[in-house]
Coordinates of C-alpha atoms and ligand atoms in Angstrom, one line a residue:
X16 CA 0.0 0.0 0.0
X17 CA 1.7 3.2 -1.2
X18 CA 1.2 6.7 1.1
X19 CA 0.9 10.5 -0.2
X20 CA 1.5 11.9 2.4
X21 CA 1.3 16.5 3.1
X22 CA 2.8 18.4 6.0
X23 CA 2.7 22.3 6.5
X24 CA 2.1 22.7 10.1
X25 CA 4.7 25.3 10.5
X26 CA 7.1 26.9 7.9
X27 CA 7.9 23.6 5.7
X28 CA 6.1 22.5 2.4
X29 CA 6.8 18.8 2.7
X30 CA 5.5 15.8 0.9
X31 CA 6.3 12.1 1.0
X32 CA 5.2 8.9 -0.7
X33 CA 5.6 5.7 1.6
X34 CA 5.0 2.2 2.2
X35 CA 5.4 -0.3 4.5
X36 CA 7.9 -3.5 4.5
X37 CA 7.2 -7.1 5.1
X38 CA 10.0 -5.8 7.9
X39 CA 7.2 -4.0 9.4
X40 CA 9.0 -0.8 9.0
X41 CA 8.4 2.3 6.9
X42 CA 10.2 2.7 3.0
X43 CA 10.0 6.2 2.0
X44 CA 9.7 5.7 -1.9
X45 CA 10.3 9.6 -3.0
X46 CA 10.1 12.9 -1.1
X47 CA 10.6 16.6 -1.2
X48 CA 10.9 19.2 1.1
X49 CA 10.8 22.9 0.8
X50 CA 11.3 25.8 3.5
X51 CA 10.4 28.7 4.0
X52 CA 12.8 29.0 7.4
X53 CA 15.5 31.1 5.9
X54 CA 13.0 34.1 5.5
X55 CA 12.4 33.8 9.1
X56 CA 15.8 34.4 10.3
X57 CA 15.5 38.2 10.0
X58 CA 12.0 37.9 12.3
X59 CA 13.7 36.2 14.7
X60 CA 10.6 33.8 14.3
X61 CA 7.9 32.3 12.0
X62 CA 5.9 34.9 10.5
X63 CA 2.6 33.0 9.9
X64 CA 1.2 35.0 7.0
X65 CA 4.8 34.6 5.4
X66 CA 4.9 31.2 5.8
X67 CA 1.4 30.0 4.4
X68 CA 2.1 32.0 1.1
X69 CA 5.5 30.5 0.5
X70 CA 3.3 27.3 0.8
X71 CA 1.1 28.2 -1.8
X72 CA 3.8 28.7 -4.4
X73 CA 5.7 25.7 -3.0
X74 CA 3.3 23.4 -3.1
X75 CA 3.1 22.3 -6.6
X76 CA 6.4 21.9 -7.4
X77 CA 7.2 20.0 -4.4
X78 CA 4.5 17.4 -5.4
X79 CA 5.5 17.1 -8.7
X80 CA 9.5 16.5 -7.1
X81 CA 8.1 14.0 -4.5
X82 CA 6.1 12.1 -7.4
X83 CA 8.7 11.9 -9.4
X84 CA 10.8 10.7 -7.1
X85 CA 8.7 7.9 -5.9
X86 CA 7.6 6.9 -9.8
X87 CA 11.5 6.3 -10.2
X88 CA 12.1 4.8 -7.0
X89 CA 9.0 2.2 -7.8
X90 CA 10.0 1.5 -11.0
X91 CA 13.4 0.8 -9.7
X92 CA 15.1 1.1 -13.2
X93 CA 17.9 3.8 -15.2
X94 CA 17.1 6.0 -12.3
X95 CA 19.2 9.3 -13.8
X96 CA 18.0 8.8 -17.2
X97 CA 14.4 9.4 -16.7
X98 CA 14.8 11.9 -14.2
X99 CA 16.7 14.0 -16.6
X100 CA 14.7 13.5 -19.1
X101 CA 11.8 15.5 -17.0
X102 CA 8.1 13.7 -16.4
X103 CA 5.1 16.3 -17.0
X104 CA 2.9 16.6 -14.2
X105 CA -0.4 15.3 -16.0
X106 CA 1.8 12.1 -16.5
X107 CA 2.4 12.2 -12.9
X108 CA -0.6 12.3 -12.2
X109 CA -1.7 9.7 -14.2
X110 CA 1.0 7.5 -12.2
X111 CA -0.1 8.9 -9.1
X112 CA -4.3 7.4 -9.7
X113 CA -3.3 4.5 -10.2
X114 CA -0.2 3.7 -8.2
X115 CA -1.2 6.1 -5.0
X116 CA -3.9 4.0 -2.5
X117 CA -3.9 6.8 0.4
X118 CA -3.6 10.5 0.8
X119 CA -2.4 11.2 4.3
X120 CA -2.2 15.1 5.7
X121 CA -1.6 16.9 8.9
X122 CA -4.6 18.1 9.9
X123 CA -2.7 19.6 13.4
X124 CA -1.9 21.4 15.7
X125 CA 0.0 24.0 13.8
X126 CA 0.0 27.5 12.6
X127 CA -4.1 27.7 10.7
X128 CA -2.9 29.2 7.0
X129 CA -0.2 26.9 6.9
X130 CA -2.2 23.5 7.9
X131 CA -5.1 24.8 5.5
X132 CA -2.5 25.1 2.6
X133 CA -2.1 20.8 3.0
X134 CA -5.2 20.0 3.9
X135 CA -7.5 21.7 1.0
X136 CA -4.4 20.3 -1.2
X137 CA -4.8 16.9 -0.1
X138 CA -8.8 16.8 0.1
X139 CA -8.8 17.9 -3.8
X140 CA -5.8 15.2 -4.8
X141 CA -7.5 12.8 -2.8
X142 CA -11.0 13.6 -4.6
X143 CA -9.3 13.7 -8.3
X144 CA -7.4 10.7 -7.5
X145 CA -10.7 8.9 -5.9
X146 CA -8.2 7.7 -2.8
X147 CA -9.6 7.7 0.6
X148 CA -8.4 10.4 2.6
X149 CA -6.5 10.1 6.1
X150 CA -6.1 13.0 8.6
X151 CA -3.0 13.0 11.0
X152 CA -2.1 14.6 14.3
X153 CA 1.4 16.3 13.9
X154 CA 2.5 15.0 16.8
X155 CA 2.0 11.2 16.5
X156 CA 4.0 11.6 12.9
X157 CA 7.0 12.9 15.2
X158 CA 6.7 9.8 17.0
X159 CA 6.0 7.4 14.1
X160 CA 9.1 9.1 12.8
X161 CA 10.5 6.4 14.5
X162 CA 9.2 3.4 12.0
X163 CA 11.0 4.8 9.4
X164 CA 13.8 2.6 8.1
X165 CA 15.8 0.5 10.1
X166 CA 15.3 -3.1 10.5
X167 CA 12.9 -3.8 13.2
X168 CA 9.8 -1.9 14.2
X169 CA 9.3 -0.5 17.6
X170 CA 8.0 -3.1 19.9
X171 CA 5.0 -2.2 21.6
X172 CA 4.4 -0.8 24.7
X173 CA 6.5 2.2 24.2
X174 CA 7.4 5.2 25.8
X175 CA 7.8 8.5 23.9
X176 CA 9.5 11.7 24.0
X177 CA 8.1 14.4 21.7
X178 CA 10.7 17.7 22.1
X179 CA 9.7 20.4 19.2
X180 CA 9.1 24.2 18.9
X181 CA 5.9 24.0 20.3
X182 CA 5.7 20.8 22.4
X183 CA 7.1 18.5 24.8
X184 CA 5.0 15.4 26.1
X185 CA 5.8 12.1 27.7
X186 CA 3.3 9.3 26.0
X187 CA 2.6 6.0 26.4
X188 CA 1.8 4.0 23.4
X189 CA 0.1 0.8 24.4
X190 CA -0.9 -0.1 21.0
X191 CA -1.3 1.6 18.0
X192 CA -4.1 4.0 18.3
X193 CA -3.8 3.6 22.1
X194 CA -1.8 6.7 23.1
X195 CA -2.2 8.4 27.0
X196 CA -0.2 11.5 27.6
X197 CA 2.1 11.2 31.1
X198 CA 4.1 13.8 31.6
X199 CA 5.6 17.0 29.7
X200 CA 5.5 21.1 30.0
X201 CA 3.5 22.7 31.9
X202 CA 4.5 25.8 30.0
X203 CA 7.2 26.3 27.5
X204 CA 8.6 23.4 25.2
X205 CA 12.2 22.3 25.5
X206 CA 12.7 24.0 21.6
X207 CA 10.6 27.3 22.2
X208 CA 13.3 28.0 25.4
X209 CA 15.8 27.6 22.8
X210 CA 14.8 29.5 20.2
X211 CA 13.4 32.5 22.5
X212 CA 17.6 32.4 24.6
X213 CA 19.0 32.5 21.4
X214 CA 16.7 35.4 20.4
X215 CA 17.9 36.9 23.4
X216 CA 21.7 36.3 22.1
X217 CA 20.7 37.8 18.6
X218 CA 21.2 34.4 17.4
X219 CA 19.0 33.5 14.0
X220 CA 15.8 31.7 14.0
X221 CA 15.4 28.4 14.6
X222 CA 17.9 28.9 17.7
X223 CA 18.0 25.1 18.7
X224 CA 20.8 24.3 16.1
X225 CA 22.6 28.0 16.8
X226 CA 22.7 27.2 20.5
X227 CA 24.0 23.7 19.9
X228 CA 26.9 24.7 17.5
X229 CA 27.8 27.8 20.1
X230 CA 27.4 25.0 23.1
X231 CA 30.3 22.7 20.5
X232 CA 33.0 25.9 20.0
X233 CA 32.6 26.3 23.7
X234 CA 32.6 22.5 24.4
X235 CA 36.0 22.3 22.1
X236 CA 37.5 24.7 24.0
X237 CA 37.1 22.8 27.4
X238 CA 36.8 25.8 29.8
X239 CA 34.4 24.8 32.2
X240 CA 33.1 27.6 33.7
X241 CA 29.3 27.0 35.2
X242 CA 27.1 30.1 35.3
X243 CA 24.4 27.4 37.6
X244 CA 21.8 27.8 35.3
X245 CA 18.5 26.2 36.9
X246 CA 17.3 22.6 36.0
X247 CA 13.5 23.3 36.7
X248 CA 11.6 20.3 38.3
X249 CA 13.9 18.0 37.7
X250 CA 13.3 16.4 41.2
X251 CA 10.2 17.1 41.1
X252 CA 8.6 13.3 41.3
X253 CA 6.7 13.2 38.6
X254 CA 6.5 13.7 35.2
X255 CA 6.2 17.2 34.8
X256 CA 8.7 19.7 33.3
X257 CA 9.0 23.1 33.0
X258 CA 10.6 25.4 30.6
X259 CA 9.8 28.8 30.8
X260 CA 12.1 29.6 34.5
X261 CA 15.2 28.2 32.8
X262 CA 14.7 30.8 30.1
X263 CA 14.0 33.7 32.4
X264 CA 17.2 32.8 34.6
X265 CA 19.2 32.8 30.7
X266 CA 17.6 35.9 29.9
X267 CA 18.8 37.4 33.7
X268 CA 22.2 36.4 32.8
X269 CA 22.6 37.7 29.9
X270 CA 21.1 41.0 31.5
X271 CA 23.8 41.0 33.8
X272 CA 26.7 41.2 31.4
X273 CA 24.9 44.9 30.0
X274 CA 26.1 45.4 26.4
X275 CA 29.5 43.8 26.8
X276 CA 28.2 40.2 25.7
X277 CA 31.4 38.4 23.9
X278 CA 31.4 35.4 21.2
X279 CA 33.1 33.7 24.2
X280 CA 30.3 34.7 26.7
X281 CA 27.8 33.4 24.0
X282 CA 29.4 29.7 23.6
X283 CA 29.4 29.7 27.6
X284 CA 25.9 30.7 27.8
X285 CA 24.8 28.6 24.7
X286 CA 26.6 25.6 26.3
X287 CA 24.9 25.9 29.9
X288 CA 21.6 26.1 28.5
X289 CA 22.1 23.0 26.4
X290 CA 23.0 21.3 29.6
X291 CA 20.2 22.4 31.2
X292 CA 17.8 21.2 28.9
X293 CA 19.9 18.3 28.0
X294 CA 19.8 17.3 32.0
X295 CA 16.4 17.9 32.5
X296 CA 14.8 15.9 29.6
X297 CA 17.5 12.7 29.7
X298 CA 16.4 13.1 34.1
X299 CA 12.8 13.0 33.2
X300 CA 13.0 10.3 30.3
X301 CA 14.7 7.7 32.7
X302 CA 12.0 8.4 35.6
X303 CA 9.4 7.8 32.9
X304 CA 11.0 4.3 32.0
X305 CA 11.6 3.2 35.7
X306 CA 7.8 4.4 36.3
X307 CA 6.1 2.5 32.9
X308 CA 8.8 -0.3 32.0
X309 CA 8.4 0.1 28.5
X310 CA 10.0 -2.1 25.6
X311 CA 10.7 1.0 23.1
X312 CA 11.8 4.0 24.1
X313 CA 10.6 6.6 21.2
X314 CA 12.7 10.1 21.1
X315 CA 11.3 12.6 18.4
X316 CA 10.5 16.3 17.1
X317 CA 12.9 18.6 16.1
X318 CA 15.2 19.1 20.0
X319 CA 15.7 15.1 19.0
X320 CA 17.9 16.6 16.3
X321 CA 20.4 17.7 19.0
X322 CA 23.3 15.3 19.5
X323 CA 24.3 16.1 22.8
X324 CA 20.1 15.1 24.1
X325 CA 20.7 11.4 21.3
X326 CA 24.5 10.8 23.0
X327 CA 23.1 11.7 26.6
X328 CA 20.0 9.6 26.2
X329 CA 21.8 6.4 24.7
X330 CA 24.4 6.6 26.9
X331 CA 22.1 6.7 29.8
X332 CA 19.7 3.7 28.7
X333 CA 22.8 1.2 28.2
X334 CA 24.6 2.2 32.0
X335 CA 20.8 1.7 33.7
X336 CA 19.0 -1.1 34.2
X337 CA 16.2 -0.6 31.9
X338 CA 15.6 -3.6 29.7
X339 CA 14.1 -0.6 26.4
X340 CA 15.6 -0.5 23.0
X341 CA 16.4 3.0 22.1
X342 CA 15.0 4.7 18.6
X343 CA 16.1 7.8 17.4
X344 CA 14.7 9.0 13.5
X345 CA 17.3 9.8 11.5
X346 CA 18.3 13.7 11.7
X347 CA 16.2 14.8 8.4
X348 CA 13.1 13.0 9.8
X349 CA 13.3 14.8 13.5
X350 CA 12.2 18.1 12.3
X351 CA 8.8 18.5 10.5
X352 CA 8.5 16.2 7.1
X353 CA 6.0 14.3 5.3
X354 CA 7.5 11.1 5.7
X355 CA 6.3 10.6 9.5
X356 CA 3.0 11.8 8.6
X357 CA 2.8 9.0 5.7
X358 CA 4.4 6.6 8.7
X359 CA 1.4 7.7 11.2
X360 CA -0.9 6.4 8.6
X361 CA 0.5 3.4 7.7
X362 CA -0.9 2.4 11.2
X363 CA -3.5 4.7 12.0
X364 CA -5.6 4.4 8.7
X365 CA -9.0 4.9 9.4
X366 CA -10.0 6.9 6.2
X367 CA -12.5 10.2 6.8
X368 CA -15.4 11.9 5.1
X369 CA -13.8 14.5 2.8
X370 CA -16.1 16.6 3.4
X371 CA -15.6 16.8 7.1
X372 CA -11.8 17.3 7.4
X373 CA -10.8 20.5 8.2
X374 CA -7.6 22.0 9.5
X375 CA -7.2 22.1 13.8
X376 CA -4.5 24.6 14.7
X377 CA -4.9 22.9 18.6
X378 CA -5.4 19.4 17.9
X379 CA -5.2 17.8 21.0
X380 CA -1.9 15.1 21.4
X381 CA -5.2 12.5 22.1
Ligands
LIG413 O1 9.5 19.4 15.2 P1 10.0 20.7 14.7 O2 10.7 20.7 13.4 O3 8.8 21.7 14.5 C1 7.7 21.7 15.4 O4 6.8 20.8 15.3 O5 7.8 22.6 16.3 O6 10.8 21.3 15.8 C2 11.4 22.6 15.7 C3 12.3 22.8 17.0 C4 12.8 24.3 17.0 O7 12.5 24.7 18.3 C5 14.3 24.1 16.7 O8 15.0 25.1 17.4 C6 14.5 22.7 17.3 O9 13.4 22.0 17.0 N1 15.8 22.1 16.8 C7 16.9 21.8 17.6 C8 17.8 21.3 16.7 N2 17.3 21.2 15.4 C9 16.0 21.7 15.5 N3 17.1 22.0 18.9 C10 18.3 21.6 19.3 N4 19.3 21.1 18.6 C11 19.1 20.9 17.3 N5 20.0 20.4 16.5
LIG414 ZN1 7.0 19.2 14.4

């Protein structure tokens, strides 16, 4: 069963053709991504308005890149020759009817042009193409992120991590389709601390891999000098964490050094607040496996990028007495791509009513 599969929660015009393997995992056939990030830098942030328009003209020519990608891919044969020899859209899309089975889309949470960019997209393919059409929540792809490739699927019950911009949750997935939310934020995610601090530093948006390539200079360096940044609830007892005191204490200390902030004092800074979070979501992970014994241990979203939070975590796991296997997606498929959301539906498929899907910029985790 082969998966088109949209995603434009936030600032990327992504899409994704999948299927699974009689390994249980995930193939991505073809895919193409396009972002509108770098426009963002100057904003220090994702302008919504910005974002939904670069869609718009995106989207097209993203489809036709992920189609014929896949139609290659599928057809497994002189790969470069038929690529450069171009393949029109309307042939495409001929290949698309009658290969495609299921359009997949993210119906949210996200930013409300953006989302309704995919899902009115997806609705019409999905109507031309006569496919049923399958809506998914944003943040179940970051987790099925996690099917993709590899040899082995997750076993079930597993435990999941979900760090991005705009989220941080602790799940539990019994089964699939059986999710229950166990811990996470109470306010800020783990990567809106990190872009706001490296806002603060004058650092570009998205600051989670700014901070993280300051944190490595200043790592290199090996001048450990701690500025005792807080690492908020980490005691706490349950599963709860907190973000937005950890970026007020950054902000205070950066205050304190008045205009004189140095490269040097920026790698410190950048470092500390790495650890910080670093400490705070490996602490809260580990309590979560003691407290639910799960076989998988899913990490995911766009923080899972950072390699400091996948060395911490594996390291971790393997010194403890935890009996979980670890899964971490591949870099590309921890921030937003279609991919996961084709992965979602691979195991979530229960097709909707066209005419009843509509975009949810707060989509609920469950
Ligand atoms: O999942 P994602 O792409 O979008 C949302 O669904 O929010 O996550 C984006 C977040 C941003 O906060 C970004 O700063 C953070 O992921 N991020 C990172 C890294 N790469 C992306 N944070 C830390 N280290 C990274 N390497
Ligand atoms: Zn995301």
């Amino acid at each position: 069963m082969k998966i088109f599969a949209i995603e434009t929660s936030m600032d990327e015009t992504a899409v994704a053709v999948v299927e699974q393997t009689d390994k249980g995992v995930v193939r991505v056939l073809g895919e193409a991504i396009a972002s509108s990030s770098e426009m963002h830098t100057k904003t220090g942030g994702v302008v919504p308005e910005v974002a939904a328009r670069e869609q718009v003209v995106a989207m097209i020519p993203v489809v036709r890149e992920a189609l014929q990608r896949s139609k290659v891919e599928s057809r497994r044969s002189n790969q470069e020759q038929l690529m450069s020899e171009g393949v029109e859209i309307v042939e495409l899309n001929r290949w698309a009817r009658k290969n495609i089975d299921m359009v997949a889309v993210t119906q949210g949470p996200g930013m409300i042009g953006s989302l309704l960019v995919g899902v009115e997209t997806a609705k019409t393919l999905a109507l031309t193409w006569e496919k049923p059409l399958v809506p998914i929540n944003h943040l179940w792809g970051h987790l099925y992120a996690n099917w993709i490739g590899g040899d082995k699927p997750p076993e079930l019950p597993a435990l999941g991590l979900i760090v991005s911009g705009g989220h941080t949750d602790i799940v539990l997935m019994h089964k699939h389709n059986n999710l229950e939310v166990v811990g996470g934020t109470g306010d800020d995610a783990a990567g809106e601390c990190l872009d706001k601090c490296a806002r603060v530093l004058g650092l570009p948006y998205p600051g989670g891999p700014e901070i993280s390539r300051l944190a490595d200079k200043f790592e290199a360096k090996k001048t450990k000098i701690k500025i005792g940044l807080p690492r908020p609830m980490k005691d706490s007892g349950d599963l709860m964490m907190s973000f937005s005191g950890l970026k007020a204490a950054f902000v205070r200390e950066v205050q304190a050094l008045g205009d004189g902030v140095s490269e040097e004092d920026k790698e410190r800074l950048a470092y500390e607040l790495q650890e910080a979070v670093v400490e705070v979501l490996v602490e809260k992970s580990l309590q979560a496996m003691d407290k639910y014994k799960p076989k998988s241990f899913l990490l995911c979203g766009g923080v899972a990028a950072n390699s400091l939070l996948r060395r911490e975590l594996e390291l971790k796991i393997q010194n403890s007495q935890f009996k979980v296997q670890l899964f971490v997606p591949e870099v590309r498929y921890c921030t937003d791509n279609a991919a996961m959301i084709g992965a979602a539906a691979v195991f979530n498929h229960s097709p909707a009513d066209i005419s009843t899907v509509s975009a949810d910029p707060a989509l609920d985790l469950v």
